[in-house]
Coordinates of C-alpha atoms and ligand atoms in Angstrom, one line a residue:
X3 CA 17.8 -9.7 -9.6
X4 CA 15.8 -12.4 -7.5
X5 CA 13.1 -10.3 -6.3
X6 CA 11.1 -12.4 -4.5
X7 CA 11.6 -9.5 -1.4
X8 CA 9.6 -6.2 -1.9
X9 CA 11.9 -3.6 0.0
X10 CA 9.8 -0.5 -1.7
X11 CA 10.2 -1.3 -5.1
X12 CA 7.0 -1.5 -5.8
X13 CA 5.0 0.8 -7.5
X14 CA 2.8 2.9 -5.0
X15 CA -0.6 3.7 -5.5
X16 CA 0.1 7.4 -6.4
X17 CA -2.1 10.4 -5.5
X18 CA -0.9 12.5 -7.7
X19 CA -2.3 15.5 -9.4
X20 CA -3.0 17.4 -5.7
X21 CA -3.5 21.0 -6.0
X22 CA -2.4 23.4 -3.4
X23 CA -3.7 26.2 -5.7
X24 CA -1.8 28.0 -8.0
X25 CA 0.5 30.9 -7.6
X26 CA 2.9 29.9 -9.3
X27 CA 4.7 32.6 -11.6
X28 CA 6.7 31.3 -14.5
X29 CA 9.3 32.4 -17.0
X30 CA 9.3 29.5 -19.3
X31 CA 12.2 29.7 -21.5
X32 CA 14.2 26.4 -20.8
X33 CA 15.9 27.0 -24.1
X34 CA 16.3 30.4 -24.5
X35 CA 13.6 31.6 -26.7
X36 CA 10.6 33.0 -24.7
X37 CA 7.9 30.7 -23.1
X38 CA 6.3 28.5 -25.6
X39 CA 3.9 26.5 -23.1
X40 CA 0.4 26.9 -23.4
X41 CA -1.5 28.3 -20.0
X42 CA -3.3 25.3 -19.2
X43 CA 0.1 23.7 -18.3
X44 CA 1.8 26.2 -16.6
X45 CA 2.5 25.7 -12.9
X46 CA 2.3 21.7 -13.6
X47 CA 5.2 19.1 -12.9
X48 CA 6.0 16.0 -13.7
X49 CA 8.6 13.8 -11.4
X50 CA 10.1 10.7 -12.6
X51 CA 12.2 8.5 -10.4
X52 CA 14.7 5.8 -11.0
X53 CA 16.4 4.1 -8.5
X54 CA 16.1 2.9 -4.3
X55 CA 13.7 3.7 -1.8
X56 CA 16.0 7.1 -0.8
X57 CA 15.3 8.2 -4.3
X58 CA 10.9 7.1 -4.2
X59 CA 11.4 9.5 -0.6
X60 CA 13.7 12.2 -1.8
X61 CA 11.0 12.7 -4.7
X62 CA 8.2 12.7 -2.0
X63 CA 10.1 15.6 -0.8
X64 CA 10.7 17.2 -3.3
X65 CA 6.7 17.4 -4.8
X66 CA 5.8 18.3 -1.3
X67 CA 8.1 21.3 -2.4
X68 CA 6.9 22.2 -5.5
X69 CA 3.1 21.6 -4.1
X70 CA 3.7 24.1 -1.4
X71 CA 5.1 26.3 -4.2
X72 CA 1.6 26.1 -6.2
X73 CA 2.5 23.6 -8.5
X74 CA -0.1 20.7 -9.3
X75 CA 1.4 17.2 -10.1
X76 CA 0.9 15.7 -13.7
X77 CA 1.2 12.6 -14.7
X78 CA 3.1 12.8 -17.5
X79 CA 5.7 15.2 -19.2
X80 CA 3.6 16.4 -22.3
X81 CA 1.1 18.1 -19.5
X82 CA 4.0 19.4 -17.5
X83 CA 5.6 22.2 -17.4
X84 CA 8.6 21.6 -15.5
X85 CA 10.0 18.1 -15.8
X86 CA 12.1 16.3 -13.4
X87 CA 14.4 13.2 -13.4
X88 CA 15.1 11.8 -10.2
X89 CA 18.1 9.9 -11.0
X90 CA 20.2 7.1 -10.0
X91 CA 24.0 6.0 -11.3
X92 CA 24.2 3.0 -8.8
X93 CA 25.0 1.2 -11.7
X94 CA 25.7 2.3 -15.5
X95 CA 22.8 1.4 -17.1
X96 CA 20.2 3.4 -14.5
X97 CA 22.2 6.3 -15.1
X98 CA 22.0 5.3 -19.2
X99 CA 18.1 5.2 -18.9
X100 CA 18.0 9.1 -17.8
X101 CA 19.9 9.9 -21.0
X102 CA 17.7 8.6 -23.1
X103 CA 14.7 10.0 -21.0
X104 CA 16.5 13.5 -22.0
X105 CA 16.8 12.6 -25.1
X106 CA 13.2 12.7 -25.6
X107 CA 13.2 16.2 -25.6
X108 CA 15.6 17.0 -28.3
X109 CA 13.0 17.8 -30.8
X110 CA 10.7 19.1 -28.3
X111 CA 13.3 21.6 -27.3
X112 CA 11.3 24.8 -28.6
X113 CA 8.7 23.7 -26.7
X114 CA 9.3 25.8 -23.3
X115 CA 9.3 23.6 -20.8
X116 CA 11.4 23.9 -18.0
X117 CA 13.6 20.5 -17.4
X118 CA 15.6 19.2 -14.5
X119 CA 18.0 16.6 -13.9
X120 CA 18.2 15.9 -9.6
X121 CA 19.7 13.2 -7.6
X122 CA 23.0 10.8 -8.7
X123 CA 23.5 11.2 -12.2
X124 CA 23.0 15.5 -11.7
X125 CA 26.1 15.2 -9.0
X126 CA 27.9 12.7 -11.0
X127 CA 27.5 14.7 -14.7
X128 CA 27.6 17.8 -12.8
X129 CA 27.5 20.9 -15.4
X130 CA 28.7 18.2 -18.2
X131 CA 24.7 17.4 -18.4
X132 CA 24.1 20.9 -19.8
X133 CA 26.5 20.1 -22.6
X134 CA 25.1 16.8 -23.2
X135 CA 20.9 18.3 -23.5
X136 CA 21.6 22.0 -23.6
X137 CA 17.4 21.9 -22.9
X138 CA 18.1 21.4 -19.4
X139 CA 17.9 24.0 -17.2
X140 CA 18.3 22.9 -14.1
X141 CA 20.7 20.2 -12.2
X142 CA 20.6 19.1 -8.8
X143 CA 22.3 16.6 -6.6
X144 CA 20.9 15.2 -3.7
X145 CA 23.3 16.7 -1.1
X146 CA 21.9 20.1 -2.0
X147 CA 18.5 19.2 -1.7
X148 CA 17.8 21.8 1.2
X149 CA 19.0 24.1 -1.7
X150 CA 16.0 23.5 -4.1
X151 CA 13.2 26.1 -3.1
X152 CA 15.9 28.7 -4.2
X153 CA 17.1 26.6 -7.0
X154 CA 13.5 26.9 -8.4
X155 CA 13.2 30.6 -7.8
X156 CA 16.5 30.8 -9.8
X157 CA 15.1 28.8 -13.0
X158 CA 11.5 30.3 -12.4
X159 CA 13.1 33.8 -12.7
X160 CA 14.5 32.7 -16.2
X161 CA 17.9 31.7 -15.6
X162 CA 18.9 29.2 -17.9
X163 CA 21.5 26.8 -16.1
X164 CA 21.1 26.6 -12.5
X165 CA 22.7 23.8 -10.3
X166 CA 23.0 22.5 -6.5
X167 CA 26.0 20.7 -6.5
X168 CA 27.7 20.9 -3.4
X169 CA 28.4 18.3 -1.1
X170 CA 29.6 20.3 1.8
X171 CA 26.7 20.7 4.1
X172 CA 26.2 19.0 7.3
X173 CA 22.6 19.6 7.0
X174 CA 19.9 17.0 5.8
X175 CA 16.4 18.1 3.4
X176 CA 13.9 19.0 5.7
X177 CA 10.6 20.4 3.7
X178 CA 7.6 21.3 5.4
X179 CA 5.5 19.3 4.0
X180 CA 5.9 16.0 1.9
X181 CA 3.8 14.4 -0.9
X182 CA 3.6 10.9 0.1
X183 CA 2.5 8.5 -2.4
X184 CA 1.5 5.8 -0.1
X185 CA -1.5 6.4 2.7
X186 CA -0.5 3.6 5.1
X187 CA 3.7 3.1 4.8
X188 CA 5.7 6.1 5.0
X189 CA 9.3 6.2 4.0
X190 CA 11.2 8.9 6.7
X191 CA 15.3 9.3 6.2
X192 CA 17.0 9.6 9.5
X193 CA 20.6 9.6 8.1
X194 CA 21.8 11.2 4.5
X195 CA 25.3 10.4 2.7
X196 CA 27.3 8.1 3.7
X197 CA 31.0 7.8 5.5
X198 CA 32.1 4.3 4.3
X199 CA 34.1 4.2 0.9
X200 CA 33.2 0.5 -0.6
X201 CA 35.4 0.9 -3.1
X202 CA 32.7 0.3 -6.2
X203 CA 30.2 2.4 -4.7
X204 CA 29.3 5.8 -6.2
X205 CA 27.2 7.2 -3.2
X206 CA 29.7 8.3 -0.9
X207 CA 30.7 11.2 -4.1
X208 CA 26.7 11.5 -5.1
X209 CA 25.1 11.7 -1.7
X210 CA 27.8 13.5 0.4
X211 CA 29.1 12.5 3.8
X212 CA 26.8 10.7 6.6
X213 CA 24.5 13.8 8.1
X214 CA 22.1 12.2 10.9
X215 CA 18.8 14.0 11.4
X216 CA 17.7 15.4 15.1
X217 CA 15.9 12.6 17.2
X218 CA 13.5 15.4 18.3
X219 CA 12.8 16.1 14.6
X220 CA 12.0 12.1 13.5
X221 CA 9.8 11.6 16.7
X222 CA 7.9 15.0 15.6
X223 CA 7.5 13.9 12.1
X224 CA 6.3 10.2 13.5
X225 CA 3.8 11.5 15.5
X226 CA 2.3 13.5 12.4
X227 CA 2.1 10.6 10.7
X228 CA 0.4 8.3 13.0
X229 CA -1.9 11.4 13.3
X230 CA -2.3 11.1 9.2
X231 CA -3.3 7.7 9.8
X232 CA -0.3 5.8 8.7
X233 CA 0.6 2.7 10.8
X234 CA 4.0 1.7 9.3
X235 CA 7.4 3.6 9.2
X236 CA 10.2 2.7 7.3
X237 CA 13.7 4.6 8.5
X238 CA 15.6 5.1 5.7
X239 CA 19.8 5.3 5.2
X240 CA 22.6 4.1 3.2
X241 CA 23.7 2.9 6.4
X242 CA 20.7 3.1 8.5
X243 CA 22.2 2.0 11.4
X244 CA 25.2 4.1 11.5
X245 CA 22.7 6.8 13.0
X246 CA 24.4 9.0 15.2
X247 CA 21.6 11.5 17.5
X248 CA 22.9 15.1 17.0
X249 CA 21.0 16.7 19.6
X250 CA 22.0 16.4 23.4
X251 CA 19.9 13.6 23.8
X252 CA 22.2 11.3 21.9
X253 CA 19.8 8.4 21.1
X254 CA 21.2 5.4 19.8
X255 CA 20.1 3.6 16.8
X256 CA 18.3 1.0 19.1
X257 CA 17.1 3.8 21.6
X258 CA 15.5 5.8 18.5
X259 CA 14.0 2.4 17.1
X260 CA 12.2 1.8 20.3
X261 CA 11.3 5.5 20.4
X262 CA 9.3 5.4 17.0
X263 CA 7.3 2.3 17.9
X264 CA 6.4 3.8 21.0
X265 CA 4.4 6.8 19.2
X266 CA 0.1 5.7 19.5
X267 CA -0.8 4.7 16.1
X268 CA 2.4 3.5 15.0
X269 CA 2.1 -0.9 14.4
X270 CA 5.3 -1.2 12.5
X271 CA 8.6 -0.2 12.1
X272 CA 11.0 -1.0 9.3
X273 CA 14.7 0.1 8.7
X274 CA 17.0 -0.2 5.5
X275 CA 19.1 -0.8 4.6
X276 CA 21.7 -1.6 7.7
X277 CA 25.6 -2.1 7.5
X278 CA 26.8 -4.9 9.1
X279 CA 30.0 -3.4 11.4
X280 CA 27.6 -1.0 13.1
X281 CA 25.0 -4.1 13.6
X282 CA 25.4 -4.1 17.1
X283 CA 23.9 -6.4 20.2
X284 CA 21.7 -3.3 21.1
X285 CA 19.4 -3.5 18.1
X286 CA 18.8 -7.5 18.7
X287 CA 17.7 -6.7 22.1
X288 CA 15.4 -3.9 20.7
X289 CA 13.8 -6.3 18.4
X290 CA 13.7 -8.6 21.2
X291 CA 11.9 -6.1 23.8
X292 CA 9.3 -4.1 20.9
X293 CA 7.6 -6.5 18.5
X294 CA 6.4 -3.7 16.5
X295 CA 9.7 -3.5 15.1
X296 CA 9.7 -6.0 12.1
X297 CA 10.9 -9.1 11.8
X298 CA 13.2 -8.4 9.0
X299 CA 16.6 -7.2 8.7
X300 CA 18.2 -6.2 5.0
X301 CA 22.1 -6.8 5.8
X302 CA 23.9 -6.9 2.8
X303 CA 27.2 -9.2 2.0
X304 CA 28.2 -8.2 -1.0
X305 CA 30.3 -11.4 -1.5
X306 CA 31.5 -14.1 0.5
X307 CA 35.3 -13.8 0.3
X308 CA 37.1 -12.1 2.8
X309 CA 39.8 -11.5 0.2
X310 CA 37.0 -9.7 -2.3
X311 CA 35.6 -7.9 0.6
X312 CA 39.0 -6.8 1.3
X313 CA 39.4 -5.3 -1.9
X314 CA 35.7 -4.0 -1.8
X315 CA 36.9 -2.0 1.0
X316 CA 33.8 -3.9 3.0
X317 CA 35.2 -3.5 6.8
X318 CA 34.3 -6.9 7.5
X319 CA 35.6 -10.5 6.9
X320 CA 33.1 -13.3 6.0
X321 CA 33.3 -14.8 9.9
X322 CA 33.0 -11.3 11.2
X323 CA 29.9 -10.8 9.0
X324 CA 28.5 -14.3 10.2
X325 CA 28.6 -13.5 13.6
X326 CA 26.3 -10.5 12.6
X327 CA 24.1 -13.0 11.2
X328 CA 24.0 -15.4 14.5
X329 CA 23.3 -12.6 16.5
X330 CA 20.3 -12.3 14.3
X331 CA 19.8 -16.0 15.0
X332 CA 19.7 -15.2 18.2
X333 CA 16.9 -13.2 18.4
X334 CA 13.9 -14.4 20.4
X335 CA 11.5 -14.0 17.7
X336 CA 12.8 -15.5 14.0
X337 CA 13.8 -12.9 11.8
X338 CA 14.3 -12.7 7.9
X339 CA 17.5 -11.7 6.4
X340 CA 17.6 -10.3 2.8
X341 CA 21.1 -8.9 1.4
X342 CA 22.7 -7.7 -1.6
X343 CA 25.4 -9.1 -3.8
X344 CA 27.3 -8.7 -6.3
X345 CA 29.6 -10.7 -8.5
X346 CA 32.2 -10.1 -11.0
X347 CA 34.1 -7.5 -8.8
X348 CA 37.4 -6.9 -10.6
X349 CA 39.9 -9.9 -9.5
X350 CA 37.3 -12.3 -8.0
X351 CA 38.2 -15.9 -9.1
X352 CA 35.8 -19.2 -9.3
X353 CA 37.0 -20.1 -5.3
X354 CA 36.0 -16.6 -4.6
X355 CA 32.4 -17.1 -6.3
X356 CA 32.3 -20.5 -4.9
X357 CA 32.9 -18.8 -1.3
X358 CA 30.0 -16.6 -2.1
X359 CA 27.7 -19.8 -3.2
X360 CA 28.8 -21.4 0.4
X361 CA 27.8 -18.7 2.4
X362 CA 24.3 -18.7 0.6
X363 CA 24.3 -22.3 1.6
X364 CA 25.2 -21.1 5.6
X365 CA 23.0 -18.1 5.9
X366 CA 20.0 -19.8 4.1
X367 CA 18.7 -16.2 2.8
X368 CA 15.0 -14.9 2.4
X369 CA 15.6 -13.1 -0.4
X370 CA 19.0 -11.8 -2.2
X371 CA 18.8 -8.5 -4.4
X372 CA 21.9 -9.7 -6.9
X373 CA 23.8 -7.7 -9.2
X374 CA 26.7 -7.2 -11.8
X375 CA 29.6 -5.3 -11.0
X376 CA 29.5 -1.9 -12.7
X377 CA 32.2 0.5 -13.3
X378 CA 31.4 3.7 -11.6
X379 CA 33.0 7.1 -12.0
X380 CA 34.9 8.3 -9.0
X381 CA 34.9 4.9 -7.4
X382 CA 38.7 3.2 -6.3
X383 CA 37.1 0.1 -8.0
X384 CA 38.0 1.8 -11.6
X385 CA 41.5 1.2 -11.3
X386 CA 41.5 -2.0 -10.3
X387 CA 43.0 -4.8 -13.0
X388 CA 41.5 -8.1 -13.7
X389 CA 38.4 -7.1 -14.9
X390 CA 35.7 -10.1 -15.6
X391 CA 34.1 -9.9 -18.8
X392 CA 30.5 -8.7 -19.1
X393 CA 29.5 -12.8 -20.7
X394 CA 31.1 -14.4 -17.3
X395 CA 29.3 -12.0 -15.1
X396 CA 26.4 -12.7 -16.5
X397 CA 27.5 -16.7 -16.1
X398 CA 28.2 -15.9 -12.3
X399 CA 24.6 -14.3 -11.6
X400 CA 23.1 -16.7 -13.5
X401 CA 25.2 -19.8 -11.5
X402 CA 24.2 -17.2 -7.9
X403 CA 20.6 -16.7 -8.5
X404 CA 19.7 -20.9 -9.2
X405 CA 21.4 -21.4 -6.1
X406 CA 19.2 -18.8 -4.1
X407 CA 15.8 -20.0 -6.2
X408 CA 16.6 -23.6 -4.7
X409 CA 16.9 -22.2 -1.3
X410 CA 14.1 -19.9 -1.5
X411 CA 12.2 -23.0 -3.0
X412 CA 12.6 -24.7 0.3
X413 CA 11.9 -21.8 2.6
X414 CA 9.0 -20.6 0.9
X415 CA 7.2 -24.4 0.6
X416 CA 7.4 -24.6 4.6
X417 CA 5.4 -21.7 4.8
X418 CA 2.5 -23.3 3.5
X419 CA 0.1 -24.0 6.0
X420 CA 0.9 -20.6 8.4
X421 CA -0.9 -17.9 9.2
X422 CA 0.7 -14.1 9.1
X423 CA -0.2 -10.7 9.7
X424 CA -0.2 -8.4 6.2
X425 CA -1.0 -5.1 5.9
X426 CA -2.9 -5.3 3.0
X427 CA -1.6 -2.5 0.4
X428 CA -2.7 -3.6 -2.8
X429 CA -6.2 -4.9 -4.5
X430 CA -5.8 -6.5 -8.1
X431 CA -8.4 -6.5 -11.2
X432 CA -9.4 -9.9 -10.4
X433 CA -12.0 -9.6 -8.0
X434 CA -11.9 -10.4 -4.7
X435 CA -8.1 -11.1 -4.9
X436 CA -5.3 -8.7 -2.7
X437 CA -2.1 -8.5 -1.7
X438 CA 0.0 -7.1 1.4
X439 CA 3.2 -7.4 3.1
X440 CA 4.0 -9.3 6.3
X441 CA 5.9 -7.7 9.3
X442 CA 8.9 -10.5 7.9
X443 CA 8.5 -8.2 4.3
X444 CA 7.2 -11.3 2.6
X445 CA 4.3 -10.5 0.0
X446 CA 1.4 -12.7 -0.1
X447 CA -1.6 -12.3 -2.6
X448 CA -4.3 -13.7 -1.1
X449 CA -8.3 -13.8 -1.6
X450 CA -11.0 -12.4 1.0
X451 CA -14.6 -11.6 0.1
X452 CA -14.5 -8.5 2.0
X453 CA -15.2 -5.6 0.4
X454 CA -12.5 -2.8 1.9
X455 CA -9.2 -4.1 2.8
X456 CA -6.6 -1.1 1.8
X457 CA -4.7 -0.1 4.8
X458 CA -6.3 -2.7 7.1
X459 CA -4.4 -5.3 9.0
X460 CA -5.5 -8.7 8.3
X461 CA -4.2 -12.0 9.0
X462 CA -3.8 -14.6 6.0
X463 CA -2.8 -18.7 5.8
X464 CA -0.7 -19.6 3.0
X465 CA -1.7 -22.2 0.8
X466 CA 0.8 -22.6 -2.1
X467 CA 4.4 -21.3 -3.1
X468 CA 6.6 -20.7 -5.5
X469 CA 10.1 -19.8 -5.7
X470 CA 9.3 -16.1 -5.5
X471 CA 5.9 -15.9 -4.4
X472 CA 3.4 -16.6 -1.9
X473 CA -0.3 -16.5 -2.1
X474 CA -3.1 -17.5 0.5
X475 CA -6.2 -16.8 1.7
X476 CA -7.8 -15.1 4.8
X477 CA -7.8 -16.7 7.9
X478 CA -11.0 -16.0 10.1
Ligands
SAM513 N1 24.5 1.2 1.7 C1 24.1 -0.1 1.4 C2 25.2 -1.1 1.8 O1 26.2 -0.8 2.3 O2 25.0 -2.2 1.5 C3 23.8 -0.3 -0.1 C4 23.4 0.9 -0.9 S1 23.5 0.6 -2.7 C5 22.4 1.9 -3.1 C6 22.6 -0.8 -3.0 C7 23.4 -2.0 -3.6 O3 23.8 -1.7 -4.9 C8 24.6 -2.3 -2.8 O4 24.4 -3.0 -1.7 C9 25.4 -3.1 -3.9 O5 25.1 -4.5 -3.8 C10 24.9 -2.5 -5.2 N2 25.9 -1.7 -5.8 C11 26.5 -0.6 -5.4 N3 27.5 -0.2 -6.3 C12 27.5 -1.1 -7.3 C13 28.3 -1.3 -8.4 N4 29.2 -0.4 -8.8 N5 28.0 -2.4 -9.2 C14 27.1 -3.2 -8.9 N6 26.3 -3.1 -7.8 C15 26.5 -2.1 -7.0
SF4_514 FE1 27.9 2.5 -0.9 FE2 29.3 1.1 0.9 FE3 28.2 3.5 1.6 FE4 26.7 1.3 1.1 S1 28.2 1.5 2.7 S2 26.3 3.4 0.3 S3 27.8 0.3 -0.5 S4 29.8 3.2 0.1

C-alpha cells in the first residue's frame, strides 16, 4: 500500500485506562468451568481493532459502552477480563490475523476470561467462530451493534455463546457516550451499511444495508464536541456521500456538510470515504462556499477499465468517473484526491492494467491506498473464472505503485517552499520535532521550539520531500 496519505490509520494517542467506577458484576466462566480471574482484573477490558477508520470509531463506541457499564480499559489482554477483537475481513489475511489473535488463548482457555469476537469476521464466521475457539463467548457483527449492552448482560450473566448477528435493522449504534481516543479529531458515522454490491466487496453482507443517521442527531453530537474542545470532524461511511436525511428536514449531503462547519468551535470538516455516482455538483459548490470543509476528497477508482469496472459491478465507466474528478478540478480552491485500487480482479488483462496505469497518469493522484484482489466469502466476485495468480498480482502492484511514487515524487517536490496550516497531532522523542496534518490530509513533520503544540493550529513551510513524506519547519 503507498501510504504516503494518513486517512486515520494512524495510531492515536490513546487515553485508555478511564474509570467510570466499578459496578460491574461478573460471571466469568468463558469456558464453562467457574471464574478463574483473579479480582484485581475483574471489570477490566481490553479492545483490539483491525481494520478502517469505521472499525477505530465503532470501537470508540463500543468502550464508551463498556465504560458506562463500569468497566475500566486495559491495555492489554493478560490484565483484562473480557477481551475483544474488533475485526475486519476486507481482505483474507486481516480476517487471518484475528485467528491467530484467538489462537492465543488456546492454552489460556482455563483461565476465565470472558472473550469476544465483534465486527466483520463475527458476521462473516457467524456461530462457525465458536467451533473454531470454543473459548469465545461472545460474537458480534457490526449491524447489531445497538444490540451490545444486552449482549453483555447475556455473557455477564454466564451464558456461554451469545451472538448479534442480524442485519435487519434500519437503526444505526447510538451510545450515550463514546471513548474517543483522540482529543482534537473526532471520527462521527453519519451513514452505516452500505446499498451498493461491488461485486468483491464483503461489506454489503458484514455491515448490513445503508442506515443514515438523523441530521438533528449529528448536529447534536457536533456541538458536544466542539463543546469538548475538538476542532476537527471527520464524517464517516462506506459511502459517505450517499447520506440520505431521515428526519423531515431532509438535508442533503452538501446541506449537512455546511451544517457541521457552521457549529462555533468546529475549524474542519473531513468526510470518507465518498462514492463517486452520488459525487454530485452540490458538494463542489459546498466546498466552494465553506472553507472549513477540507481540501481533500478520498474518491476511489478501483481500476481504470470500464470493462473491469463493469464486472466489479462499479456503476461508473472510466469517463463517467473522470468527469467526477473535473468537477473536483473545478473547484475554486485546489483540492487533493486520494483513491483506492485494486489490481488482479479476476479477468483483468495487461490493456486492462495498462488502462489503470493511464488513468494514474490523467488524474495525477495525491496519494493511492493499493491493493490485491482477495477472495471474499459471499461476494459475486467468487465465481468469477480467470483468476490471476497471487505472483502476477503481486507483479501488477508492484508495476502500480512505481508509477504512483514517480507521480507523488513530482507533486510532493513542488511543495517545497509553501506554507500550510497543520493541526499539530503528534510530538516525537526527538526533541523539538512534531508532526500534524494539513486541511489537504498531507502529513508534515516539522520542527518548532515551542514548548506545547498538541491540538494547536500552526502554520508550517516545507523544506524537503520525499516520495511519501513531507517535513518542514514553522513559519513565523
Ligand atoms: N466504500 C468504499 C468504496 O466504495 O470505495 C470502500 C470501502 S472498503 C472498506 C476499502 C477498500 O478496500 C475498497 O475501496 C477496495 O479498494 C478495497 N477492497 C474491498 N474489497 C476488496 C477485496 N475483496 N480485495 C481487495 N481489496 C478490496
Ligand atoms: Fe464495498 Fe462497494 Fe459498498 Fe464500497 S461501495 S463498501 S466497495 S460494496
Amino acid at each position: 500500500m503507498n501510504k504516503s496519505f494518513d486517512i486515520g490509520l494512524e495510531q492515536l494517542t490513546g487515553t485508555a485506562g478511564v474509570s467510570m467506577g466499578n459496578s460491574v458484576s461478573t460471571k466469568y466462566a468463558g469456558d464453562g468451568t467457574e471464574a478463574a480471574v483473579p479480582d484485581r482484573l475483574r471489570g477490566t477490558f481490553f479492545l483490539e481493532t483491525f481494520g478502517c477508520q469505521m472499525n477505530d470509531h465503532d470501537s470508540e463506541k463500543v468502550a464508551g459502552v463498556l465504560l458506562s457499564r463500569g468497566y475500566r480499559q486495559v491495555e492489554s489482554p493478560e490484565s483484562a477480563s473480557l477481551v475483544l477483537y474488533n475485526t475486519c475481513s476486507i481482505r483474507e489475511k486481516a480476517a487471518q490475523k484475528v485467528f491467530s489473535r484467538l489462537g492465543e488463548f488456546r492454552v489460556k482457555q482455563n483461565e476465565g476470561r470472558i472473550i469476544g469476537v465483534l465486527g466483520c469476521v463475527a458476521q462473516q464466521e457467524g456461530e462457525d467462530i465458536f467451533e473454531r475457539a470454543p473459548w469465545v463467548s461472545l460474537v458480534c457483527g457490526a449491524a447489531s451493534y445497538r444490540k451490545l449492552p444486552e449482549l453483555l448482560a447475556r455473557v455477564e450473566a454466564g451464558n456461554q455463546r451469545v451472538t448479534g448477528l442480524d442485519t435487519d435493522t434500519d437503526e444505526t449504534f447510538e451510545t450515550e457516550m463514546t471513548r474517543r481516543d483522540n482529543p482534537w479529531r473526532a471520527y462521527l458515522t453519519i451513514i452505516e451499511g452500505c446499498d451498493k454490491a461491488c461485486s468483491y466487496c464483503v461489506v454489503p453482507y458484514t455491515r448490513g444495508p445503508e442506515r443514515s443517521r438523523a441530521s438533528d442527531a449529528i448536529l447534536r453530537e457536533v456541538r458536544q464536541l466542539a463543546e469538548l474542545g475538538y476542532s476537527e470532524v471527520q464524517l464517516l461511511g462506506q459511502t459517505v456521500n450517499s447520506y440520505k436525511d431521515p428526519t423531515t428536514r431532509g438535508m442533503r449531503f452538501s446541506e449537512l456538510l455546511l451544517a457541521v462547519a457552521d457549529e462555533p468551535g468546529i475549524r474542519r470538516v473531513r468526510f470518507t470515504t465518498s462514492h463517486p455516482s452520488d459525487f454530485t455538483r452540490d458538494i463542489v459548490d459546498a466546498l466552494d462556499a465553506q472553507t472549513k470543509l477540507c481540501n481533500h476528497v478520498h474518491l476511489p477508482v478501483q481500476s481504470g477499465s470500464t470493462r473491469v469496472l463493469r464486472a466489479m459491478q462499479r456503476t461508473y465507466s472510466r469517463e463517467e468517473y473522470l468527469e467526477k474528478i473535473a468537477l473536483i478540478r473545478s473547484a475554486k480552491r485546489p483540492i487533493s484526491i486520494t483513491t483506492d485500487i485494486i489490481v488482479g480482479f479476476p479477468g483483468e488483462t495487461e490493456e486492462d492494467l495498462r488502462e489503470t496505469l493511464s488513468l494514474l497518469d490523467a488524474v495525477q493522484y495525491d496519494g493511492i491506498f493499493s491493493f490485491k484482489y482477495s477472495p471474499r466469502p459471499h461476494t459475486p466476485s467468487l465465481a468469477m473464472s480467470d483468476i490471476i495468480s497471487e505472483e502476477e498480482k503481486s507483479r501488477r502492484l508492484a508495476v502500480l505503485q512505481e508509477k504512483q511514487r514517480e507521480i507523488q515524487t513530482k507533486k510532493y517536490s513542488a511543495l517545497v517552499g509553501e506554507t500550510f496550516e497543520l493541526l499539530v497531532g503528534g510530538k516525537s522523542r526527538r526533541e523539538n520535532q512534531w508532526s500534524g496534518h494539513t486541511s489537504c490530509h498531507r502529513v508534515i513533520n516539522f520542527s518548532s521550539q515551542e514548548p506545547a503544540l498538541l491540538g494547536k493550529y500552526v502554520q508550517v513551510r516545507v523544506t524537503g520531500a520525499t516520495p511519501n513524506c513531507l517535513v518542514g519547519e514553522q513559519a513565523p
